[in-house]
Coordinates of N, CA and C in Angstrom, one line a residue:
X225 N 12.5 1.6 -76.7 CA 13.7 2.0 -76.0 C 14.2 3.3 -76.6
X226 N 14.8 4.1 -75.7 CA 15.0 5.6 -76.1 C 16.3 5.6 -75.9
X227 N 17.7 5.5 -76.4 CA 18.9 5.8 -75.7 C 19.1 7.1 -76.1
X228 N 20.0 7.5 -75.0 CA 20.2 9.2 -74.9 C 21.1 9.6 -76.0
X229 N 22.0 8.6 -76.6 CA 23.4 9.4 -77.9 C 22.6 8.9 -78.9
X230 N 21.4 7.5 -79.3 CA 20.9 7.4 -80.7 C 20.0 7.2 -80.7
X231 N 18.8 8.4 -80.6 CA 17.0 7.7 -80.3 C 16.5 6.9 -80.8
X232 N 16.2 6.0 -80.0 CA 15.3 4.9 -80.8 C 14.2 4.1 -80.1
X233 N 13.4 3.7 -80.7 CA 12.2 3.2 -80.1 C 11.9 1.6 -80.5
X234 N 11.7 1.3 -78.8 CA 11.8 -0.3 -79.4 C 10.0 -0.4 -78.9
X235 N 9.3 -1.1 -80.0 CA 7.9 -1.1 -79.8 C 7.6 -2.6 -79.6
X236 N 6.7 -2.7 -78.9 CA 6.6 -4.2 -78.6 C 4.5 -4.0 -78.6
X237 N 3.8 -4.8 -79.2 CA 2.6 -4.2 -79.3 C 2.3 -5.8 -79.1
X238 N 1.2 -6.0 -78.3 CA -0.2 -7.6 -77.8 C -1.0 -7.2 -78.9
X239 N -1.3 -8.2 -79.6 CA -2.5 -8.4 -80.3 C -3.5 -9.4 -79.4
X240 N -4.7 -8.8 -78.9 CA -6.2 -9.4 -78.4 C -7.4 -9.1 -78.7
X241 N -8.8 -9.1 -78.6 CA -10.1 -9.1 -78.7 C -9.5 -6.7 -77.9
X242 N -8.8 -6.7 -76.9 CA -8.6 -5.7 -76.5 C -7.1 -5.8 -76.0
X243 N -6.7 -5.1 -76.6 CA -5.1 -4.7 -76.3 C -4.6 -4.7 -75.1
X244 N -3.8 -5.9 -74.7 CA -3.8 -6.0 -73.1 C -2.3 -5.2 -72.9
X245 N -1.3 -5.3 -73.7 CA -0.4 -4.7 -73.5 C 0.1 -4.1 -74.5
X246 N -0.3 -2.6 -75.1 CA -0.5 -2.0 -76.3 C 0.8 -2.0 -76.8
X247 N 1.7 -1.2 -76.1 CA 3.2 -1.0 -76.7 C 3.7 -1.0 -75.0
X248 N 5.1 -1.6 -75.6 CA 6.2 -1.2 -74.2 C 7.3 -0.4 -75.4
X249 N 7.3 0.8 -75.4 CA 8.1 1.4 -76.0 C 7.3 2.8 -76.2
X250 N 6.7 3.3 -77.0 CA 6.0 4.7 -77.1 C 4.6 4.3 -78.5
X251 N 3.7 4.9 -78.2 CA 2.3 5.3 -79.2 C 1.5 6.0 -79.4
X252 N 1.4 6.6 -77.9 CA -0.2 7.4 -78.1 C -0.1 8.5 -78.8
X253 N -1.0 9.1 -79.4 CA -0.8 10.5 -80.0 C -0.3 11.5 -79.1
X254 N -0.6 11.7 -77.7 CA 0.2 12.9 -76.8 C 1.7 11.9 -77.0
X255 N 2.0 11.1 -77.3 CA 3.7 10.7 -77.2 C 4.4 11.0 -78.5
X256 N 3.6 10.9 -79.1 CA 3.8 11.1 -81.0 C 4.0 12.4 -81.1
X257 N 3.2 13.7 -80.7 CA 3.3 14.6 -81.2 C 4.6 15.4 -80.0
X258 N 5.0 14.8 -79.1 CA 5.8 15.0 -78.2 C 7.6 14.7 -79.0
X259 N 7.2 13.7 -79.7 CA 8.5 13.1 -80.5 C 9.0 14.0 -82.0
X260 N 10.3 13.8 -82.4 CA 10.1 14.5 -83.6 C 9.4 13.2 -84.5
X261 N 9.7 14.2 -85.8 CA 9.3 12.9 -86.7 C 9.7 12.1 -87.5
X262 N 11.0 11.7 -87.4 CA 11.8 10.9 -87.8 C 11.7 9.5 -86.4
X263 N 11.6 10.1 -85.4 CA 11.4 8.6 -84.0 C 9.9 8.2 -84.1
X264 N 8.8 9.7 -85.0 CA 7.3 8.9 -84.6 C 7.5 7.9 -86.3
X265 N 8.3 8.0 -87.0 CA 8.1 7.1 -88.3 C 8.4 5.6 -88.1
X266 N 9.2 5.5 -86.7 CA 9.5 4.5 -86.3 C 9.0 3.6 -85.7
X267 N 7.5 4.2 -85.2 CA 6.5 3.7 -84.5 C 5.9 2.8 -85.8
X268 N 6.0 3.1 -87.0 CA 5.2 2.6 -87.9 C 5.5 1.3 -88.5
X269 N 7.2 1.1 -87.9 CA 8.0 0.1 -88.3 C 7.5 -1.2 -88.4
X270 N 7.6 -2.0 -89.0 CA 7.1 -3.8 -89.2 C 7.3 -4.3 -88.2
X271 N 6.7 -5.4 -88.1 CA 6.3 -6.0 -86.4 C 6.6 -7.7 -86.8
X272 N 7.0 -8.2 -85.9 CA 7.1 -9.7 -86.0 C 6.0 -10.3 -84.7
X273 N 5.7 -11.5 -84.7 CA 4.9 -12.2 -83.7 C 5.8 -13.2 -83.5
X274 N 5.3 -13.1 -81.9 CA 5.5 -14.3 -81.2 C 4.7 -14.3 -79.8
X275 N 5.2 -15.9 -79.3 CA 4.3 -16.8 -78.8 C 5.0 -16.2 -77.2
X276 N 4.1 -15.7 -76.1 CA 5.3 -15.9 -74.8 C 4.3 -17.2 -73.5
X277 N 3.6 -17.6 -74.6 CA 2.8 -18.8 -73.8 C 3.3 -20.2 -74.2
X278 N 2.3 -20.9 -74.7 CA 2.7 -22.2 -74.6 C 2.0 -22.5 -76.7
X279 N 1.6 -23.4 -76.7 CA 1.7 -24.3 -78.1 C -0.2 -24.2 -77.9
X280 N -0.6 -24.8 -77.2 CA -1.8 -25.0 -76.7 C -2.7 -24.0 -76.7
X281 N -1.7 -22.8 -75.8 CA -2.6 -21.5 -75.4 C -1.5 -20.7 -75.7
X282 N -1.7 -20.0 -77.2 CA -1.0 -19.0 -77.4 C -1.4 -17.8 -76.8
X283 N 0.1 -17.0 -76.5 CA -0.6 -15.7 -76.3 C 0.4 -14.1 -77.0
X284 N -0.1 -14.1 -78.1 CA 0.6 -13.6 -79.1 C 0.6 -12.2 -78.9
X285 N 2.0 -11.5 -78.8 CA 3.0 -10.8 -79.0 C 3.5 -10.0 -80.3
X286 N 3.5 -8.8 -80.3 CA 4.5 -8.6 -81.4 C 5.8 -7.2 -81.0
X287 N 6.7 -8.0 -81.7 CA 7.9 -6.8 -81.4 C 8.7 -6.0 -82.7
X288 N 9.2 -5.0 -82.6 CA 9.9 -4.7 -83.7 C 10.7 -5.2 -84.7
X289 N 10.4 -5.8 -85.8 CA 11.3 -6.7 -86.7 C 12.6 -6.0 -86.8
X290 N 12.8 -5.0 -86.8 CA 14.4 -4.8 -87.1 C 15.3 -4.5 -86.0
X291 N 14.7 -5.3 -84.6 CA 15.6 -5.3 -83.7 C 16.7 -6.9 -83.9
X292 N 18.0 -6.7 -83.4 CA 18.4 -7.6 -83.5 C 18.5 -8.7 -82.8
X293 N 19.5 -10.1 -83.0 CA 18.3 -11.5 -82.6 C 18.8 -10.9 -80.8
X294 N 19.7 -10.5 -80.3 CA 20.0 -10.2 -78.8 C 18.8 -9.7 -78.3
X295 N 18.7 -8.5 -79.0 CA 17.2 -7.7 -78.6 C 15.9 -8.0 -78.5
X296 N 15.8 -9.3 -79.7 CA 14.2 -10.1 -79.9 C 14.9 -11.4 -78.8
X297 N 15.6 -11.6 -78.1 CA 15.8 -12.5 -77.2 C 15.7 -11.9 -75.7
X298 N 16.1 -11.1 -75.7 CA 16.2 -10.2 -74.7 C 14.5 -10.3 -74.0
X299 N 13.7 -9.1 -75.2 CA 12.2 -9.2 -75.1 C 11.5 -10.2 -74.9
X300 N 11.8 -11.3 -75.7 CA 11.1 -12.5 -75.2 C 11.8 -13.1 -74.3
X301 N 12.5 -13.4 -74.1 CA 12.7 -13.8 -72.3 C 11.7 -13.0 -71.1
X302 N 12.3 -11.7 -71.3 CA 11.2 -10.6 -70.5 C 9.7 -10.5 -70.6
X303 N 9.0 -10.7 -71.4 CA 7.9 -10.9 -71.5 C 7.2 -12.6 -71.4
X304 N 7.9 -13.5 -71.6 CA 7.5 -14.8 -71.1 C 7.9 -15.1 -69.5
X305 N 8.6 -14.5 -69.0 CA 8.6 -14.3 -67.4 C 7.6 -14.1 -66.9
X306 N 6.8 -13.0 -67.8 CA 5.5 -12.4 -66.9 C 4.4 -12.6 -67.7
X307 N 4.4 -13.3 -68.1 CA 2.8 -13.5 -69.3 C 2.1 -13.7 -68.0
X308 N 1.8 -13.9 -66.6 CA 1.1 -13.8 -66.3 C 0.5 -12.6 -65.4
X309 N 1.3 -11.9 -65.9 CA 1.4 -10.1 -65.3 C 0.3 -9.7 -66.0
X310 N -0.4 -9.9 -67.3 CA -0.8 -9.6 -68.4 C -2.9 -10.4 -68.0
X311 N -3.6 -9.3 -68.6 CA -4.8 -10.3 -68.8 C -5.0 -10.2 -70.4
X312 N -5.4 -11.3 -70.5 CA -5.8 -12.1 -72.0 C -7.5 -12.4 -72.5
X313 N -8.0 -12.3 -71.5 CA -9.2 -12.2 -71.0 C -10.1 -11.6 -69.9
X314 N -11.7 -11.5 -70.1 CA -12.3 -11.0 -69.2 C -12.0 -11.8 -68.0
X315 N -11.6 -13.1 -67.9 CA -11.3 -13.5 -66.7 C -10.5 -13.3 -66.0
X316 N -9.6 -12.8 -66.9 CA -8.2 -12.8 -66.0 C -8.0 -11.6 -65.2
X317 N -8.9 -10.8 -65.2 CA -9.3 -9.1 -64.7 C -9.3 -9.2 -62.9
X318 N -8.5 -9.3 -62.4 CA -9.1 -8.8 -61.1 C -9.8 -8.0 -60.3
X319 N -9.4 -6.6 -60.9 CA -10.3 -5.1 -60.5 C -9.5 -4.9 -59.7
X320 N -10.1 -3.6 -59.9 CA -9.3 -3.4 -58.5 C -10.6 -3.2 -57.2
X321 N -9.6 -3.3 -56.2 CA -10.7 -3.7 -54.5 C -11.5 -2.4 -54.1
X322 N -12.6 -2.7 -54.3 CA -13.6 -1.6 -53.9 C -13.7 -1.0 -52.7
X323 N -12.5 -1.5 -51.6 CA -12.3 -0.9 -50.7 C -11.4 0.7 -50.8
X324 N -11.1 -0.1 -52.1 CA -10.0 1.3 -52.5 C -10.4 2.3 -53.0
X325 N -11.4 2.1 -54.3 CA -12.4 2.9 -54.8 C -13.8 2.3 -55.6
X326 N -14.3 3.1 -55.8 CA -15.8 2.6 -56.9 C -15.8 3.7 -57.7
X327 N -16.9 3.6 -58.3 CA -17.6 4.4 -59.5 C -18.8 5.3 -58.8
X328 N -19.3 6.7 -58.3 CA -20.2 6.5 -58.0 C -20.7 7.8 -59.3
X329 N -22.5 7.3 -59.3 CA -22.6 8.0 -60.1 C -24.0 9.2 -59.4
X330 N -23.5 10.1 -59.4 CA -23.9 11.5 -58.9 C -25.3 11.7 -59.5
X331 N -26.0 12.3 -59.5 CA -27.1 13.1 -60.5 C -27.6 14.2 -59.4
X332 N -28.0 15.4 -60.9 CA -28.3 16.5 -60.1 C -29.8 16.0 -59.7
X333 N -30.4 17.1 -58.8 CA -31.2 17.2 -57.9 C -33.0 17.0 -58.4
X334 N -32.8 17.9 -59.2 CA -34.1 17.9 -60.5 C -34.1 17.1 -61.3
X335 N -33.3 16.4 -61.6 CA -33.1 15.4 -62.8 C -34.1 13.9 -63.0
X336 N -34.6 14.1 -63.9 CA -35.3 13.1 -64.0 C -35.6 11.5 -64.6
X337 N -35.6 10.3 -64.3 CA -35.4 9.0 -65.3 C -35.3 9.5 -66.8
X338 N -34.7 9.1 -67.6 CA -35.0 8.9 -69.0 C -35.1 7.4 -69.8
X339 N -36.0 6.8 -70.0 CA -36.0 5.3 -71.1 C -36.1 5.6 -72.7
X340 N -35.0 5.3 -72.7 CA -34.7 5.1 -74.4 C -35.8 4.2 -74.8
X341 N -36.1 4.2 -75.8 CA -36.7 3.2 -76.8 C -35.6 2.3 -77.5
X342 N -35.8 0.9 -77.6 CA -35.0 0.1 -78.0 C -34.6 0.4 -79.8
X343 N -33.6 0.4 -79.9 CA -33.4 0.6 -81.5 C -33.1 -0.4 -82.5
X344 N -33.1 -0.4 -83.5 CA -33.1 -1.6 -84.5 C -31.8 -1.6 -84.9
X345 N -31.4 -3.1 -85.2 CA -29.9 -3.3 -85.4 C -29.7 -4.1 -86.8
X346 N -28.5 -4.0 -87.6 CA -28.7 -5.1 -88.4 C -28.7 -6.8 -87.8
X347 N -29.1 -7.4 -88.7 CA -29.2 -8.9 -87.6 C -27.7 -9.6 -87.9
X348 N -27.0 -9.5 -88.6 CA -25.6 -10.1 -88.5 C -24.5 -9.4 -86.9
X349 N -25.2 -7.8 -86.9 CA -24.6 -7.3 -85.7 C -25.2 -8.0 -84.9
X350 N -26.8 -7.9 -84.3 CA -27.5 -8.6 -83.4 C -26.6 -9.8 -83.1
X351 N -26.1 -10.6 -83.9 CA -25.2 -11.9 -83.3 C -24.0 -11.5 -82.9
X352 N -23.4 -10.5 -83.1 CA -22.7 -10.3 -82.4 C -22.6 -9.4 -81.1
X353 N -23.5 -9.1 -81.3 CA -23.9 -7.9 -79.7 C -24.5 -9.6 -78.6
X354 N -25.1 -10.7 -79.2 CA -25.7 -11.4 -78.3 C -24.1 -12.4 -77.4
X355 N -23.5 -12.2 -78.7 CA -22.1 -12.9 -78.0 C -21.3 -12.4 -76.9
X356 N -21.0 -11.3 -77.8 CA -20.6 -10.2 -76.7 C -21.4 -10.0 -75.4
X357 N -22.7 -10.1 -75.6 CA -23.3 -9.5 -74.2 C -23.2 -11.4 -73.0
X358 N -23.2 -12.3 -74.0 CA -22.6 -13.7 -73.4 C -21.4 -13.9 -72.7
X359 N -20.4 -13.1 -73.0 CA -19.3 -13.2 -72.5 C -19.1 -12.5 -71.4
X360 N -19.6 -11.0 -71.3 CA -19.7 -10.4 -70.5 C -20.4 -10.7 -68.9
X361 N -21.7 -11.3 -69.4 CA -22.6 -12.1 -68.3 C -22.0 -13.3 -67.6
X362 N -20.8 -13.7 -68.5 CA -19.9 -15.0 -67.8 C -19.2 -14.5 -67.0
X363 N -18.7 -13.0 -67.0 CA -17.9 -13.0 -65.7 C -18.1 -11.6 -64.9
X364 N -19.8 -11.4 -64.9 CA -20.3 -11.0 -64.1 C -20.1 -9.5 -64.3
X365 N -19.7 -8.7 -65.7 CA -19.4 -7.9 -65.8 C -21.0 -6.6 -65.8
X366 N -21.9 -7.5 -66.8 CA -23.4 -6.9 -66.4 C -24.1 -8.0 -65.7
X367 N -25.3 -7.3 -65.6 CA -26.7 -8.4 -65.0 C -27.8 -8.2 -65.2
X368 N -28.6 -9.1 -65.7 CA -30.1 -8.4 -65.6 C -30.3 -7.8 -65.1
X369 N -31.3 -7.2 -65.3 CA -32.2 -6.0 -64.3 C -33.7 -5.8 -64.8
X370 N -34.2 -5.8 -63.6 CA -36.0 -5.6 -64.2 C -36.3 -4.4 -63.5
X371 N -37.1 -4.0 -64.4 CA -38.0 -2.3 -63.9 C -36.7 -1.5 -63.4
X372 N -36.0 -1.2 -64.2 CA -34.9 -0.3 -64.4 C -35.9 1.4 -64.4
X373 N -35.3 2.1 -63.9 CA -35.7 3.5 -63.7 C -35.3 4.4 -65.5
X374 N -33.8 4.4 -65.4 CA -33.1 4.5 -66.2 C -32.7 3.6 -67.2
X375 N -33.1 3.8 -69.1 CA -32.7 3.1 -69.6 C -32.1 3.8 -71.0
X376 N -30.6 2.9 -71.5 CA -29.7 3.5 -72.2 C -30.1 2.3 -73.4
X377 N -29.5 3.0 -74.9 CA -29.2 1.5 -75.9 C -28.0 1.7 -76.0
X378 N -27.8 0.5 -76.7 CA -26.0 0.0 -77.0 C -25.6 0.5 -78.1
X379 N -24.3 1.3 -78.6 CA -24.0 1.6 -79.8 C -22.9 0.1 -80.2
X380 N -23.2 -0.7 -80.9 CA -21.8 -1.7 -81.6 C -21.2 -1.2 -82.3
X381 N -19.7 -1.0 -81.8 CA -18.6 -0.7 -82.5 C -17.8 -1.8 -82.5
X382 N -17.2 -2.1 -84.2 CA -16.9 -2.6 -84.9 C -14.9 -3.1 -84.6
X383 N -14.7 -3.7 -84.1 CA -12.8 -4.1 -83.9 C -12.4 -4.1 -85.4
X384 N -10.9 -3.7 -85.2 CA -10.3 -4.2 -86.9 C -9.7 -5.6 -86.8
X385 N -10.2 -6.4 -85.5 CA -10.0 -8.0 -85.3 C -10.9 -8.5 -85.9
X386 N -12.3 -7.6 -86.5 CA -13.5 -8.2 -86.3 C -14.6 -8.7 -85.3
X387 N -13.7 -8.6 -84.6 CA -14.6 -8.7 -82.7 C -16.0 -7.4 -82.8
X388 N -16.4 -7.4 -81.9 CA -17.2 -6.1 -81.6 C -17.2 -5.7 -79.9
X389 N -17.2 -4.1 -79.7 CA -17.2 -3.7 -78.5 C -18.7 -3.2 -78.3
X390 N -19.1 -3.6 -77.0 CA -20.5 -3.0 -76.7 C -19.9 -1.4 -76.4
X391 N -20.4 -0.2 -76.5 CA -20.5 0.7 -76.0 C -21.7 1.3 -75.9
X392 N -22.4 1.7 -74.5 CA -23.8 2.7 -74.5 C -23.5 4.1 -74.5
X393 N -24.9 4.3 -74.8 CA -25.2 5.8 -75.4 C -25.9 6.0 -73.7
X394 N -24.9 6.9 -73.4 CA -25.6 7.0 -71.6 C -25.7 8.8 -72.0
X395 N -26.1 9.1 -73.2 CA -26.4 10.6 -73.3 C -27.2 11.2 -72.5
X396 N -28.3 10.8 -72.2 CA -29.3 11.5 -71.1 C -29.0 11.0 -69.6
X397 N -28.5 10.2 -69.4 CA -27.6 9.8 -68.0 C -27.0 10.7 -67.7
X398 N -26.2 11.3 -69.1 CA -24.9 12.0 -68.5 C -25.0 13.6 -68.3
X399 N -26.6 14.1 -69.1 CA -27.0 15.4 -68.9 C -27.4 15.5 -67.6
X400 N -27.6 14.2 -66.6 CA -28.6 14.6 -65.6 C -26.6 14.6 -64.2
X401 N -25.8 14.3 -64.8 CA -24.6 13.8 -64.1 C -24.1 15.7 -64.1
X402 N -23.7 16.3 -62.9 CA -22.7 16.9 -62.8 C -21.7 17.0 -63.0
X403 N -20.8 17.7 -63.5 CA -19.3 17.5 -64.0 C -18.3 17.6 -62.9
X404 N -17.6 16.3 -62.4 CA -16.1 16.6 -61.6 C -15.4 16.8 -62.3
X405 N -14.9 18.2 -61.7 CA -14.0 18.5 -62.3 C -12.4 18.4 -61.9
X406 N -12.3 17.4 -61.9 CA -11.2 16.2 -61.0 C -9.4 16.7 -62.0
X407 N -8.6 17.1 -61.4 CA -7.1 17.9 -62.3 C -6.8 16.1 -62.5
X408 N -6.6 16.4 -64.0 CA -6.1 15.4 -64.8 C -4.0 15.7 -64.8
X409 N -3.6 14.7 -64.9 CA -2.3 14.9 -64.6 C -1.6 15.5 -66.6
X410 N -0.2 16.4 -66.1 CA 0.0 16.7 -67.8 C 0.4 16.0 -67.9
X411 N -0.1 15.4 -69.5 CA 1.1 14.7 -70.4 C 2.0 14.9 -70.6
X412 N 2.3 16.7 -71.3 CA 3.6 17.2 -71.7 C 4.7 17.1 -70.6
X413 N 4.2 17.3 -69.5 CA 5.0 17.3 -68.1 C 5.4 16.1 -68.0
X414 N 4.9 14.8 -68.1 CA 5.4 13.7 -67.3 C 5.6 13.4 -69.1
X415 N 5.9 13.6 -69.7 CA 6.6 13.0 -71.0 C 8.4 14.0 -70.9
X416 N 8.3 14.9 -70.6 CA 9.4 15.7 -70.0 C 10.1 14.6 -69.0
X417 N 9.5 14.2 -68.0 CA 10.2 13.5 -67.4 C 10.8 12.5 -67.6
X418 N 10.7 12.3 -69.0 CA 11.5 10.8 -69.4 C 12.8 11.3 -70.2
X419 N 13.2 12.7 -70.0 CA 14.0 12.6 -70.8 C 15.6 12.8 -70.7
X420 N 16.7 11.6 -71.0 CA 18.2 11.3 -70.1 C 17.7 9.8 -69.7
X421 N 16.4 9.3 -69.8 CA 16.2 8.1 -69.4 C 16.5 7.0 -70.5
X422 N 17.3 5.6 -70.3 CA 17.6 4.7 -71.4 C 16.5 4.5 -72.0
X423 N 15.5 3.6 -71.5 CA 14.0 3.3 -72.0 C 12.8 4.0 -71.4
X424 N 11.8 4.1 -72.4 CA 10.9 4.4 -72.2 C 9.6 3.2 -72.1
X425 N 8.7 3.1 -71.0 CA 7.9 2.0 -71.4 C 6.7 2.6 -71.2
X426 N 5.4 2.0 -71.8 CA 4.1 2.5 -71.5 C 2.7 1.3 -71.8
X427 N 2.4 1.1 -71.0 CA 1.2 -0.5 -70.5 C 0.1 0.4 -70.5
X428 N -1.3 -0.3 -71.8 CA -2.6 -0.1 -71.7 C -2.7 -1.0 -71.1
X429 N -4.1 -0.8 -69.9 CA -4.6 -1.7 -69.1 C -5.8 -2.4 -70.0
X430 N -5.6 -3.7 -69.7 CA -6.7 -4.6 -70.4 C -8.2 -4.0 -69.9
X431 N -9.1 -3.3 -71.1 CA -10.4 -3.1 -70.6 C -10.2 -1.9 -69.6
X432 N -9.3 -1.1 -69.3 CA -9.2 -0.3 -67.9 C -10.3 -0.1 -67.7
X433 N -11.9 0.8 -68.3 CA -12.8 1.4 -67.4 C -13.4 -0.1 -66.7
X434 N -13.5 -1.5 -67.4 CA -14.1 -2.3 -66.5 C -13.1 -3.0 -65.0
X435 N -12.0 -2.3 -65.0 CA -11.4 -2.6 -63.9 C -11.8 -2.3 -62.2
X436 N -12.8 -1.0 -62.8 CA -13.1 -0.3 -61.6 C -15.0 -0.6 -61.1
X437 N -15.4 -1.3 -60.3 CA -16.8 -1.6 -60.0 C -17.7 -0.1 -59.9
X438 N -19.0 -0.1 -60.3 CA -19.7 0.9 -59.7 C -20.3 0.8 -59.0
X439 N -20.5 1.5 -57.8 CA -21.0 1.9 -56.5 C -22.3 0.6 -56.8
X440 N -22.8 -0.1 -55.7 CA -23.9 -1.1 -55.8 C -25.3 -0.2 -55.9
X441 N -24.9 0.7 -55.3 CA -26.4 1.7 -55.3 C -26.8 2.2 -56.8
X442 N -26.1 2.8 -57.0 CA -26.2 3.1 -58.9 C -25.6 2.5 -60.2
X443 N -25.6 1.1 -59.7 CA -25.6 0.4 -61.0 C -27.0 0.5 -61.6
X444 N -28.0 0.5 -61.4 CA -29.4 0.2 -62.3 C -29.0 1.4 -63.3
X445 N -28.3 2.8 -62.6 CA -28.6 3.8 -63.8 C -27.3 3.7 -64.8
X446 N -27.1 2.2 -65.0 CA -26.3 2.4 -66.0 C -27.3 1.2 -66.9
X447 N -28.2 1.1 -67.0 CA -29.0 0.0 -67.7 C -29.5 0.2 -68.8
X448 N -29.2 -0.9 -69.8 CA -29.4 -0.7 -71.5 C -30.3 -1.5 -71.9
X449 N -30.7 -1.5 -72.9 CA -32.0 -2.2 -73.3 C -31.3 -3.1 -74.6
X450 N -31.6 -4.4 -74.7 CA -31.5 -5.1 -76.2 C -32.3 -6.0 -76.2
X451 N -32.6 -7.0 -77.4 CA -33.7 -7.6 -78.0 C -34.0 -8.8 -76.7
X452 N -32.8 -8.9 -76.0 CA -32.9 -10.2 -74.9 C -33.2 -9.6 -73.4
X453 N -33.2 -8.5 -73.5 CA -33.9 -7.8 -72.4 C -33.0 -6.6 -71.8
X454 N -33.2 -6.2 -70.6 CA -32.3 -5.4 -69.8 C -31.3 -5.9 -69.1
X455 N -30.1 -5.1 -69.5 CA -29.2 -4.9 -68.6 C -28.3 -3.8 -67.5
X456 N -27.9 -3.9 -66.2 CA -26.7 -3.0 -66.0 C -25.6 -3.4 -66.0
X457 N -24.7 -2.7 -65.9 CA -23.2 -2.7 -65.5 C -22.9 -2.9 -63.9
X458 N -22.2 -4.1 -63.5 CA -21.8 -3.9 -62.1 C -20.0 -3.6 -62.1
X459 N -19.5 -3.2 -63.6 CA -18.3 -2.4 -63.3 C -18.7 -1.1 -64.2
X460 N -17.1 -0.2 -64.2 CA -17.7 0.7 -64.7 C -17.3 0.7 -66.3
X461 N -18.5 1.6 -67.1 CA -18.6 0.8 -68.6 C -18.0 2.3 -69.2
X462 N -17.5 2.0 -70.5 CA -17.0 3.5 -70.9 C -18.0 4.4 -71.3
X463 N -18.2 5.3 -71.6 CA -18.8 7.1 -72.0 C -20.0 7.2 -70.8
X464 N -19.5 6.6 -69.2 CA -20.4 7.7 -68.4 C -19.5 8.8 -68.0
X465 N -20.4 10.0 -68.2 CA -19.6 11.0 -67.1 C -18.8 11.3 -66.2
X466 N -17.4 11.5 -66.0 CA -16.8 11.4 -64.8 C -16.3 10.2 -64.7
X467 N -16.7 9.4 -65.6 CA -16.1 7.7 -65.8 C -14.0 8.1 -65.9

């Protein structure tokens, strides 16, 4: 929350496998370096948890500890209203409707298949890339695929939950991909716009790049190789081109 006579920032940050609702108050680095630095020290402020679900199925929350009890009542009212506004899970994802858009993936003209060679992993990651790639397969996010044209490996990157994120190395995918060069909207400009306004709020979308499906035609060229076979993506997965 930003009031206009005493700045201040009320930060409210979701703890998940993936940050479903990062901050309702300010974080990213374009907002940080936008702020002075006495309001970004305040980003760094202690955090309390709480519950805006049930006993059973928590779904944990955290908000500024040194707001007071009106303001930590206030937020939790408001956020257990809509706990179901929020996904918590790969399930909870709806996408958005492919009538509205897709992913398509372009390649130039000359461009030719590329198949990686599968790469070696430690085997404690290996269990966790097989989990991860289990969970994914549960709600149809990849799928097998046989005699793939195009083939990528997986880089595992590490959570500070200890989770792990699949990400592929679609590096030769993306040499053969043309650049859109699509006007991204300013930061500095629409961070200007907030300013005379009481609160400030700002929602990471759960998983965003997998929100968006890729075109049915060019899903195989997003296909990775691991020890349990091939896969693609039938949404769209992060570091393609133009993604």
């Amino acid at each position: 929350m930003i009031e206009e006579d005493s700045p201040s920032i009320n930060v409210v940050e979701c703890q998940d496998d993936d940050s479903i609702l990062t901050y309702l108050g300010a974080d990213d680095s374009y907002i940080q370096r936008a702020l002075p630095s006495e309001t970004q020290t305040m980003l760094n402020e202690s955090t309390i948890e709480i519950n805006i679900h049930t006993e059973d199925d928590p779904h944990i929350v955290k908000i500024r500890q040194s707001l007071n009890a009106s303001e930590q009542t206030a937020f939790t009212t408001f956020l257990r209203a809509r706990n179901q506004a929020f996904a918590w899970s790969y399930a909870d994802m709806p996408g958005i409707d492919p009538d509205i858009t897709v992913h398509n993936i372009t390649l130039k003209p000359d461009s030719k298949p590329v198949k990686q060679k599968l790469r070696k992993m430690h085997p404690r990651i290996a269990l966790l890339v097989k989990e991860e790639l289990q969970r994914l397969l549960s709600v149809s996010f990849i799928l097998p695929i046989d005699y793939p044209q195009w083939i990528s490996n997986i880089v595992p990157v590490t959570k500070a939950t200890g989770g792990l994120r699949i990400c592929t190395d679609f590096w030769d995918l993306n040499l053969a991909c043309p650049k859109d060069d699509f006007p991204l909207p300013s930061i500095d400009q629409l961070v200007d716009l907030t300013a005379g306004h009481e609160m400030l709020s700002l929602m990471d979308g759960f998983s965003g790049y997998n929100q968006i499906l890729v075109a049915p035609a060019d899903q195989h060229k997003t296909t990775f190789i691991t020890p349990w076979g091939t896969f693609c993506y039938r949404v769209m997965p992060f570091g393609l081109k133009n993604a």
